[in-house]
């Protein structure tokens, strides 16, 4: 069997420590936690920078996505789903073939060139363009957990933080120039709510603007740029979000806002990007039909709130040191019979928890109860339900909370209620 690489490349701590002096490989490192909690791995046979999500990791990922999708539907987005590859022609129109070629995976079949998608934007544009659009429909907001592939030099890859295949919590907003300020305002509110749910209450903002000394570097007119930059700055001011203006840091196609979350250790991580685009609407000629019956140019905003899901997952597990809150924990309750004598009652508890929608796991091993508790502690499972003689007779469970210890004798209903309270946004 070939060497199989786990989250920690070859588990060579000292080597990694040298490579990443700024980020010590502590027990709170997502690569260590990813292995300890059996969340994900990276296999050399599959390729570096390509993540394999294990069942527990997939559960967390799906919980994040379910929450994210529900919130997006509540906030006027429509969900879309697009292919992983597209003809070279699409990327020629979008400009990626000229400007982004070295980061793209290209291949050909039957003499036709294809690209493995590095971005979702051209696909969402195609959906917008599938029929004529009236100004009355705007803003149109398309959202997708879109998996993209970008070539990165192998030396720059780092656990889940920098990978070659990743999923963006992507969305594109098509609107008129007049609608932009309101869109950005509600987008900032929305971002705040989403990030708060994941335990990030503090963040900082950067506003990347163009360098007025080098107008030739940018697409779009001076008026378009100042209008867009003003709309972004005004929204930040209205929301009272302190920001640094990064002059000359904007990409050629438009200004942007980046939000950095501050984690439990005080480190800043860039997650959210809200990006203006003067380039793609022109290249694809996306318009809407105005009140005058004529075609009008529209504005396009790219935005990802979590950024890359893999990267956000790494930030999240490090932020919580692996102790994910009950609503995100892959297993919420470990049911632990004190001995095999109480297995039948433990099975009943486990079944009832599952029936209530609780993610329960039954430890049916013949280990001692203290060993079972230690195992559940190592797995950072939020609740333990211990079933012994007393509990079986009383039809209750002795509940331990991770990191807190005993919280008393509860009925199954009471434990379910506690978990449901924690599940509420
Ligand atoms: Zn985009």
GROMACS .gro file of C-alpha atoms and ligand atoms in nm:
model
  426
    1UNK     CA    1   0.000   0.000   0.000
    2UNK     CA    2   0.125   0.342  -0.083
    3UNK     CA    3   0.200   0.597   0.182
    4UNK     CA    4  -0.122   0.764   0.292
    5UNK     CA    5  -0.096   1.121   0.398
    6UNK     CA    6  -0.316   1.229   0.683
    7UNK     CA    7  -0.404   1.590   0.769
    8UNK     CA    8  -0.055   1.634   0.904
    9UNK     CA    9   0.179   1.560   0.616
   10UNK     CA   10   0.364   1.248   0.728
   11UNK     CA   11   0.290   1.358   1.088
   12UNK     CA   12   0.628   1.524   1.095
   13UNK     CA   13   0.571   1.790   1.355
   14UNK     CA   14   0.920   1.942   1.365
   15UNK     CA   15   0.940   1.976   0.988
   16UNK     CA   16   0.606   2.149   0.973
   17UNK     CA   17   0.698   2.374   1.261
   18UNK     CA   18   0.997   2.493   1.065
   19UNK     CA   19   0.788   2.545   0.754
   20UNK     CA   20   0.518   2.738   0.937
   21UNK     CA   21   0.702   2.925   1.206
   22UNK     CA   22   0.422   3.178   1.234
   23UNK     CA   23   0.167   2.904   1.293
   24UNK     CA   24   0.292   2.654   1.547
   25UNK     CA   25   0.154   2.304   1.508
   26UNK     CA   26  -0.020   2.299   1.842
   27UNK     CA   27  -0.292   2.061   1.956
   28UNK     CA   28  -0.540   2.323   1.837
   29UNK     CA   29  -0.408   2.302   1.478
   30UNK     CA   30  -0.686   2.192   1.244
   31UNK     CA   31  -0.461   1.925   1.089
   32UNK     CA   32  -0.407   1.758   1.429
   33UNK     CA   33  -0.776   1.797   1.521
   34UNK     CA   34  -0.882   1.674   1.177
   35UNK     CA   35  -0.699   1.349   1.241
   36UNK     CA   36  -0.793   1.315   1.609
   37UNK     CA   37  -1.162   1.375   1.542
   38UNK     CA   38  -1.161   1.178   1.215
   39UNK     CA   39  -1.292   1.471   1.009
   40UNK     CA   40  -1.087   1.470   0.688
   41UNK     CA   41  -0.766   1.355   0.523
   42UNK     CA   42  -0.553   1.423   0.219
   43UNK     CA   43  -0.425   1.124   0.021
   44UNK     CA   44  -0.117   1.132  -0.200
   45UNK     CA   45  -0.289   0.899  -0.442
   46UNK     CA   46  -0.570   1.151  -0.488
   47UNK     CA   47  -0.332   1.447  -0.496
   48UNK     CA   48  -0.208   1.722  -0.270
   49UNK     CA   49  -0.448   2.003  -0.194
   50UNK     CA   50  -0.750   1.780  -0.260
   51UNK     CA   51  -0.956   1.712   0.050
   52UNK     CA   52  -1.132   1.387   0.145
   53UNK     CA   53  -1.417   1.457   0.384
   54UNK     CA   54  -1.475   1.170   0.627
   55UNK     CA   55  -1.827   1.092   0.757
   56UNK     CA   56  -1.790   1.316   1.065
   57UNK     CA   57  -1.642   1.601   0.864
   58UNK     CA   58  -1.915   1.562   0.603
   59UNK     CA   59  -2.181   1.587   0.876
   60UNK     CA   60  -2.037   1.919   0.994
   61UNK     CA   61  -2.000   2.043   0.637
   62UNK     CA   62  -2.362   1.953   0.559
   63UNK     CA   63  -2.484   2.122   0.879
   64UNK     CA   64  -2.303   2.440   0.777
   65UNK     CA   65  -2.453   2.416   0.429
   66UNK     CA   66  -2.808   2.346   0.549
   67UNK     CA   67  -2.796   2.652   0.774
   68UNK     CA   68  -2.640   2.860   0.499
   69UNK     CA   69  -2.900   2.756   0.239
   70UNK     CA   70  -3.194   2.822   0.467
   71UNK     CA   71  -3.063   3.169   0.553
   72UNK     CA   72  -3.004   3.248   0.186
   73UNK     CA   73  -3.357   3.149   0.090
   74UNK     CA   74  -3.490   3.369   0.372
   75UNK     CA   75  -3.284   3.657   0.236
   76UNK     CA   76  -3.406   3.661  -0.122
   77UNK     CA   77  -3.146   3.437  -0.286
   78UNK     CA   78  -3.221   3.158  -0.531
   79UNK     CA   79  -3.011   2.843  -0.525
   80UNK     CA   80  -2.851   2.721  -0.847
   81UNK     CA   81  -2.630   2.428  -0.941
   82UNK     CA   82  -2.373   2.432  -1.220
   83UNK     CA   83  -2.130   2.185  -1.386
   84UNK     CA   84  -1.765   2.131  -1.289
   85UNK     CA   85  -1.630   2.169  -1.641
   86UNK     CA   86  -1.706   2.396  -1.934
   87UNK     CA   87  -1.583   2.453  -2.288
   88UNK     CA   88  -1.276   2.670  -2.335
   89UNK     CA   89  -1.498   2.910  -2.528
   90UNK     CA   90  -1.675   3.018  -2.207
   91UNK     CA   91  -1.341   3.103  -2.045
   92UNK     CA   92  -1.228   3.285  -2.357
   93UNK     CA   93  -1.530   3.517  -2.332
   94UNK     CA   94  -1.483   3.562  -1.957
   95UNK     CA   95  -1.115   3.649  -2.007
   96UNK     CA   96  -0.991   3.372  -1.776
   97UNK     CA   97  -0.809   3.196  -2.059
   98UNK     CA   98  -0.594   3.506  -2.111
   99UNK     CA   99  -0.555   3.628  -1.755
  100UNK     CA  100  -0.587   3.319  -1.537
  101UNK     CA  101  -0.452   3.036  -1.753
  102UNK     CA  102  -0.165   2.930  -1.524
  103UNK     CA  103  -0.412   2.857  -1.241
  104UNK     CA  104  -0.650   2.649  -1.452
  105UNK     CA  105  -0.673   2.277  -1.522
  106UNK     CA  106  -0.728   2.233  -1.896
  107UNK     CA  107  -0.791   1.920  -2.098
  108UNK     CA  108  -0.930   1.825  -2.434
  109UNK     CA  109  -1.168   1.561  -2.559
  110UNK     CA  110  -1.265   1.492  -2.923
  111UNK     CA  111  -1.053   1.791  -3.024
  112UNK     CA  112  -1.252   2.027  -2.803
  113UNK     CA  113  -1.081   2.214  -2.519
  114UNK     CA  114  -1.236   2.210  -2.172
  115UNK     CA  115  -1.158   2.379  -1.842
  116UNK     CA  116  -1.222   2.248  -1.490
  117UNK     CA  117  -1.395   2.548  -1.339
  118UNK     CA  118  -1.178   2.784  -1.133
  119UNK     CA  119  -1.482   3.010  -1.067
  120UNK     CA  120  -1.860   2.992  -1.075
  121UNK     CA  121  -1.934   3.339  -1.213
  122UNK     CA  122  -1.962   3.259  -1.588
  123UNK     CA  123  -2.216   2.985  -1.511
  124UNK     CA  124  -2.437   3.213  -1.304
  125UNK     CA  125  -2.419   3.470  -1.583
  126UNK     CA  126  -2.539   3.206  -1.829
  127UNK     CA  127  -2.841   3.135  -1.608
  128UNK     CA  128  -2.918   3.507  -1.587
  129UNK     CA  129  -2.889   3.531  -1.966
  130UNK     CA  130  -3.106   3.227  -2.036
  131UNK     CA  131  -3.401   3.463  -2.096
  132UNK     CA  132  -3.461   3.838  -2.129
  133UNK     CA  133  -3.470   4.018  -1.793
  134UNK     CA  134  -3.689   4.308  -1.695
  135UNK     CA  135  -3.561   4.573  -1.455
  136UNK     CA  136  -3.857   4.476  -1.235
  137UNK     CA  137  -3.693   4.140  -1.158
  138UNK     CA  138  -3.375   4.297  -1.018
  139UNK     CA  139  -3.191   4.235  -0.796
  140UNK     CA  140  -3.143   3.874  -0.902
  141UNK     CA  141  -2.933   3.682  -0.649
  142UNK     CA  142  -2.796   3.338  -0.741
  143UNK     CA  143  -2.622   3.134  -0.471
  144UNK     CA  144  -2.434   2.806  -0.494
  145UNK     CA  145  -2.192   2.596  -0.294
  146UNK     CA  146  -1.972   2.581  -0.602
  147UNK     CA  147  -1.667   2.355  -0.603
  148UNK     CA  148  -1.376   2.502  -0.798
  149UNK     CA  149  -1.023   2.390  -0.882
  150UNK     CA  150  -0.724   2.619  -0.901
  151UNK     CA  151  -0.364   2.524  -0.950
  152UNK     CA  152  -0.146   2.644  -0.662
  153UNK     CA  153   0.225   2.565  -0.633
  154UNK     CA  154   0.267   2.264  -0.402
  155UNK     CA  155   0.494   2.463  -0.168
  156UNK     CA  156   0.209   2.701  -0.088
  157UNK     CA  157  -0.043   2.430   0.009
  158UNK     CA  158  -0.129   2.415   0.377
  159UNK     CA  159  -0.376   2.173   0.538
  160UNK     CA  160  -0.726   2.299   0.462
  161UNK     CA  161  -0.616   2.662   0.460
  162UNK     CA  162  -0.470   2.652   0.112
  163UNK     CA  163  -0.587   2.379  -0.123
  164UNK     CA  164  -0.634   2.311  -0.494
  165UNK     CA  165  -0.996   2.197  -0.485
  166UNK     CA  166  -1.241   2.387  -0.271
  167UNK     CA  167  -1.601   2.490  -0.240
  168UNK     CA  168  -1.696   2.855  -0.234
  169UNK     CA  169  -2.019   2.969  -0.067
  170UNK     CA  170  -2.061   3.176  -0.375
  171UNK     CA  171  -2.330   3.415  -0.493
  172UNK     CA  172  -2.369   3.670  -0.769
  173UNK     CA  173  -2.601   3.964  -0.747
  174UNK     CA  174  -2.727   4.128  -1.065
  175UNK     CA  175  -2.874   4.472  -1.001
  176UNK     CA  176  -2.892   4.832  -1.118
  177UNK     CA  177  -2.635   5.092  -1.009
  178UNK     CA  178  -2.905   5.260  -0.794
  179UNK     CA  179  -2.969   4.936  -0.606
  180UNK     CA  180  -2.607   4.879  -0.513
  181UNK     CA  181  -2.590   5.071  -0.187
  182UNK     CA  182  -2.895   4.896  -0.040
  183UNK     CA  183  -2.768   4.560  -0.158
  184UNK     CA  184  -2.432   4.615   0.013
  185UNK     CA  185  -2.606   4.731   0.331
  186UNK     CA  186  -2.828   4.426   0.354
  187UNK     CA  187  -2.532   4.208   0.256
  188UNK     CA  188  -2.333   4.344   0.552
  189UNK     CA  189  -2.626   4.274   0.787
  190UNK     CA  190  -2.660   3.927   0.645
  191UNK     CA  191  -2.286   3.855   0.679
  192UNK     CA  192  -2.291   3.973   1.040
  193UNK     CA  193  -2.575   3.731   1.123
  194UNK     CA  194  -2.412   3.437   0.950
  195UNK     CA  195  -2.069   3.489   1.109
  196UNK     CA  196  -2.222   3.542   1.453
  197UNK     CA  197  -2.394   3.205   1.432
  198UNK     CA  198  -2.048   3.048   1.396
  199UNK     CA  199  -1.922   3.232   1.704
  200UNK     CA  200  -1.744   3.520   1.531
  201UNK     CA  201  -1.868   3.847   1.677
  202UNK     CA  202  -1.566   4.063   1.602
  203UNK     CA  203  -1.430   4.150   1.261
  204UNK     CA  204  -1.238   4.413   1.070
  205UNK     CA  205  -1.291   4.545   0.720
  206UNK     CA  206  -1.066   4.647   0.434
  207UNK     CA  207  -1.188   4.849   0.140
  208UNK     CA  208  -0.967   4.793  -0.164
  209UNK     CA  209  -0.980   5.084  -0.405
  210UNK     CA  210  -0.802   5.172  -0.726
  211UNK     CA  211  -0.478   5.365  -0.755
  212UNK     CA  212  -0.583   5.701  -0.910
  213UNK     CA  213  -0.225   5.747  -1.040
  214UNK     CA  214  -0.254   5.443  -1.267
  215UNK     CA  215  -0.598   5.458  -1.433
  216UNK     CA  216  -0.471   5.243  -1.723
  217UNK     CA  217  -0.454   4.942  -1.489
  218UNK     CA  218  -0.830   4.922  -1.443
  219UNK     CA  219  -1.142   4.832  -1.638
  220UNK     CA  220  -1.438   5.071  -1.621
  221UNK     CA  221  -1.463   5.450  -1.625
  222UNK     CA  222  -1.348   5.685  -1.352
  223UNK     CA  223  -1.713   5.768  -1.281
  224UNK     CA  224  -1.808   5.401  -1.245
  225UNK     CA  225  -1.521   5.345  -1.004
  226UNK     CA  226  -1.592   5.644  -0.783
  227UNK     CA  227  -1.963   5.555  -0.776
  228UNK     CA  228  -1.886   5.196  -0.674
  229UNK     CA  229  -1.620   5.290  -0.420
  230UNK     CA  230  -1.853   5.547  -0.266
  231UNK     CA  231  -2.136   5.297  -0.242
  232UNK     CA  232  -1.911   5.049  -0.059
  233UNK     CA  233  -1.765   5.314   0.176
  234UNK     CA  234  -2.108   5.461   0.249
  235UNK     CA  235  -2.250   5.120   0.341
  236UNK     CA  236  -1.955   5.052   0.576
  237UNK     CA  237  -2.002   5.393   0.742
  238UNK     CA  238  -2.377   5.346   0.776
  239UNK     CA  239  -2.317   5.010   0.943
  240UNK     CA  240  -2.052   5.176   1.163
  241UNK     CA  241  -1.791   4.920   1.058
  242UNK     CA  242  -1.438   5.057   1.096
  243UNK     CA  243  -1.233   4.992   0.784
  244UNK     CA  244  -0.894   5.059   0.630
  245UNK     CA  245  -0.884   5.185   0.277
  246UNK     CA  246  -0.627   4.987   0.081
  247UNK     CA  247  -0.550   5.222  -0.207
  248UNK     CA  248  -0.423   5.044  -0.517
  249UNK     CA  249  -0.521   4.702  -0.378
  250UNK     CA  250  -0.833   4.661  -0.593
  251UNK     CA  251  -0.818   4.405  -0.873
  252UNK     CA  252  -0.845   4.541  -1.226
  253UNK     CA  253  -1.217   4.472  -1.255
  254UNK     CA  254  -1.358   4.648  -0.950
  255UNK     CA  255  -1.330   4.761  -0.584
  256UNK     CA  256  -1.408   4.525  -0.297
  257UNK     CA  257  -1.474   4.487   0.073
  258UNK     CA  258  -1.296   4.212   0.266
  259UNK     CA  259  -1.403   4.121   0.617
  260UNK     CA  260  -1.156   3.954   0.852
  261UNK     CA  261  -1.301   3.763   1.146
  262UNK     CA  262  -1.114   3.761   1.476
  263UNK     CA  263  -1.096   3.413   1.631
  264UNK     CA  264  -1.078   3.302   1.998
  265UNK     CA  265  -0.697   3.330   1.989
  266UNK     CA  266  -0.718   3.688   1.858
  267UNK     CA  267  -0.597   3.594   1.510
  268UNK     CA  268  -0.748   3.761   1.203
  269UNK     CA  269  -0.874   3.550   0.914
  270UNK     CA  270  -1.003   3.685   0.587
  271UNK     CA  271  -1.338   3.519   0.508
  272UNK     CA  272  -1.594   3.743   0.346
  273UNK     CA  273  -1.539   3.915   0.012
  274UNK     CA  274  -1.785   4.151  -0.153
  275UNK     CA  275  -1.655   4.234  -0.497
  276UNK     CA  276  -1.770   4.472  -0.766
  277UNK     CA  277  -1.729   4.374  -1.129
  278UNK     CA  278  -1.711   4.607  -1.430
  279UNK     CA  279  -1.553   4.342  -1.650
  280UNK     CA  280  -1.780   4.040  -1.682
  281UNK     CA  281  -2.107   4.233  -1.743
  282UNK     CA  282  -1.938   4.395  -2.046
  283UNK     CA  283  -1.773   4.076  -2.172
  284UNK     CA  284  -2.098   3.881  -2.154
  285UNK     CA  285  -2.311   4.183  -2.241
  286UNK     CA  286  -2.553   4.128  -1.953
  287UNK     CA  287  -2.841   4.371  -1.950
  288UNK     CA  288  -3.194   4.424  -1.840
  289UNK     CA  289  -3.489   4.577  -2.021
  290UNK     CA  290  -3.570   4.913  -1.859
  291UNK     CA  291  -3.902   5.097  -1.815
  292UNK     CA  292  -3.828   5.263  -2.151
  293UNK     CA  293  -3.825   4.924  -2.326
  294UNK     CA  294  -3.455   4.958  -2.405
  295UNK     CA  295  -3.164   4.743  -2.291
  296UNK     CA  296  -2.960   4.880  -2.004
  297UNK     CA  297  -2.626   4.775  -1.859
  298UNK     CA  298  -2.644   4.629  -1.513
  299UNK     CA  299  -2.402   4.587  -1.223
  300UNK     CA  300  -2.267   4.258  -1.093
  301UNK     CA  301  -2.146   4.181  -0.742
  302UNK     CA  302  -1.956   3.864  -0.650
  303UNK     CA  303  -1.970   3.766  -0.288
  304UNK     CA  304  -1.862   3.476  -0.066
  305UNK     CA  305  -1.943   3.506   0.304
  306UNK     CA  306  -1.751   3.211   0.445
  307UNK     CA  307  -1.502   3.225   0.158
  308UNK     CA  308  -1.369   2.876   0.084
  309UNK     CA  309  -1.561   2.623   0.288
  310UNK     CA  310  -1.247   2.412   0.352
  311UNK     CA  311  -1.062   2.715   0.484
  312UNK     CA  312  -1.361   2.827   0.692
  313UNK     CA  313  -1.387   2.476   0.838
  314UNK     CA  314  -1.020   2.494   0.944
  315UNK     CA  315  -1.073   2.838   1.103
  316UNK     CA  316  -1.386   2.711   1.278
  317UNK     CA  317  -1.225   2.403   1.434
  318UNK     CA  318  -0.925   2.603   1.548
  319UNK     CA  319  -1.155   2.877   1.686
  320UNK     CA  320  -1.338   2.618   1.899
  321UNK     CA  321  -1.026   2.402   1.957
  322UNK     CA  322  -1.234   2.117   1.816
  323UNK     CA  323  -1.512   2.165   2.076
  324UNK     CA  324  -1.782   2.238   1.821
  325UNK     CA  325  -2.109   2.367   1.970
  326UNK     CA  326  -2.390   2.111   1.988
  327UNK     CA  327  -2.562   2.238   1.671
  328UNK     CA  328  -2.247   2.167   1.466
  329UNK     CA  329  -2.101   1.864   1.648
  330UNK     CA  330  -2.095   1.549   1.431
  331UNK     CA  331  -2.207   1.348   1.735
  332UNK     CA  332  -2.411   1.534   1.996
  333UNK     CA  333  -2.454   1.259   2.255
  334UNK     CA  334  -2.245   0.953   2.341
  335UNK     CA  335  -2.462   0.694   2.514
  336UNK     CA  336  -2.243   0.499   2.756
  337UNK     CA  337  -2.369   0.188   2.937
  338UNK     CA  338  -2.179   0.136   3.265
  339UNK     CA  339  -2.148  -0.232   3.175
  340UNK     CA  340  -2.302  -0.478   2.927
  341UNK     CA  341  -2.575  -0.550   3.186
  342UNK     CA  342  -2.728  -0.208   3.104
  343UNK     CA  343  -2.689  -0.241   2.727
  344UNK     CA  344  -3.060  -0.297   2.664
  345UNK     CA  345  -3.153   0.028   2.842
  346UNK     CA  346  -2.866   0.212   2.669
  347UNK     CA  347  -2.996   0.093   2.332
  348UNK     CA  348  -3.341   0.224   2.421
  349UNK     CA  349  -3.195   0.565   2.516
  350UNK     CA  350  -2.993   0.574   2.193
  351UNK     CA  351  -3.298   0.487   1.979
  352UNK     CA  352  -3.513   0.752   2.146
  353UNK     CA  353  -3.247   1.019   2.100
  354UNK     CA  354  -3.217   0.931   1.730
  355UNK     CA  355  -3.596   0.945   1.696
  356UNK     CA  356  -3.586   1.300   1.837
  357UNK     CA  357  -3.336   1.398   1.568
  358UNK     CA  358  -3.040   1.401   1.806
  359UNK     CA  359  -2.710   1.280   1.660
  360UNK     CA  360  -2.647   1.000   1.909
  361UNK     CA  361  -2.378   0.733   1.918
  362UNK     CA  362  -2.389   0.419   2.133
  363UNK     CA  363  -2.065   0.283   2.279
  364UNK     CA  364  -2.130  -0.092   2.276
  365UNK     CA  365  -1.770  -0.188   2.357
  366UNK     CA  366  -1.684  -0.389   2.666
  367UNK     CA  367  -1.445  -0.119   2.794
  368UNK     CA  368  -1.474   0.021   3.146
  369UNK     CA  369  -1.702   0.322   3.194
  370UNK     CA  370  -1.406   0.546   3.281
  371UNK     CA  371  -1.239   0.448   2.953
  372UNK     CA  372  -1.561   0.515   2.761
  373UNK     CA  373  -1.588   0.859   2.921
  374UNK     CA  374  -1.227   0.936   2.834
  375UNK     CA  375  -1.292   0.831   2.472
  376UNK     CA  376  -1.598   1.056   2.447
  377UNK     CA  377  -1.395   1.342   2.601
  378UNK     CA  378  -1.119   1.292   2.342
  379UNK     CA  379  -1.380   1.294   2.069
  380UNK     CA  380  -1.506   1.624   2.216
  381UNK     CA  381  -1.867   1.502   2.208
  382UNK     CA  382  -2.082   1.772   2.378
  383UNK     CA  383  -2.296   1.536   2.590
  384UNK     CA  384  -2.254   1.194   2.749
  385UNK     CA  385  -2.557   0.995   2.865
  386UNK     CA  386  -2.447   0.736   3.121
  387UNK     CA  387  -2.675   0.438   3.180
  388UNK     CA  388  -2.623   0.234   3.498
  389UNK     CA  389  -2.839   0.062   3.760
  390UNK     CA  390  -2.991   0.375   3.912
  391UNK     CA  391  -3.063   0.528   3.570
  392UNK     CA  392  -3.224   0.211   3.436
  393UNK     CA  393  -3.457   0.189   3.739
  394UNK     CA  394  -3.550   0.559   3.727
  395UNK     CA  395  -3.575   0.566   3.345
  396UNK     CA  396  -3.331   0.857   3.344
  397UNK     CA  397  -2.972   0.920   3.234
  398UNK     CA  398  -2.673   1.064   3.417
  399UNK     CA  399  -2.561   1.348   3.190
  400UNK     CA  400  -2.206   1.480   3.159
  401UNK     CA  401  -2.128   1.786   2.954
  402UNK     CA  402  -1.794   1.805   2.777
  403UNK     CA  403  -1.553   2.025   2.971
  404UNK     CA  404  -1.804   2.073   3.255
  405UNK     CA  405  -1.854   1.726   3.403
  406UNK     CA  406  -2.172   1.597   3.565
  407UNK     CA  407  -2.481   1.809   3.515
  408UNK     CA  408  -2.720   1.568   3.686
  409UNK     CA  409  -2.984   1.305   3.635
  410UNK     CA  410  -3.212   1.399   3.344
  411UNK     CA  411  -3.493   1.240   3.151
  412UNK     CA  412  -3.436   1.184   2.780
  413UNK     CA  413  -3.688   1.462   2.711
  414UNK     CA  414  -3.490   1.705   2.926
  415UNK     CA  415  -3.163   1.627   2.746
  416UNK     CA  416  -3.336   1.662   2.405
  417UNK     CA  417  -3.476   1.999   2.520
  418UNK     CA  418  -3.127   2.119   2.625
  419UNK     CA  419  -2.984   2.026   2.285
  420UNK     CA  420  -3.274   2.183   2.093
  421UNK     CA  421  -3.216   2.509   2.285
  422UNK     CA  422  -2.851   2.506   2.178
  423UNK     CA  423  -2.953   2.431   1.819
  424UNK     CA  424  -3.161   2.748   1.795
  425UNK     CA  425  -2.990   3.031   1.608
  426LIG    ZN1  426  -1.780   3.537  -0.906
   0.00000   0.00000   0.00000
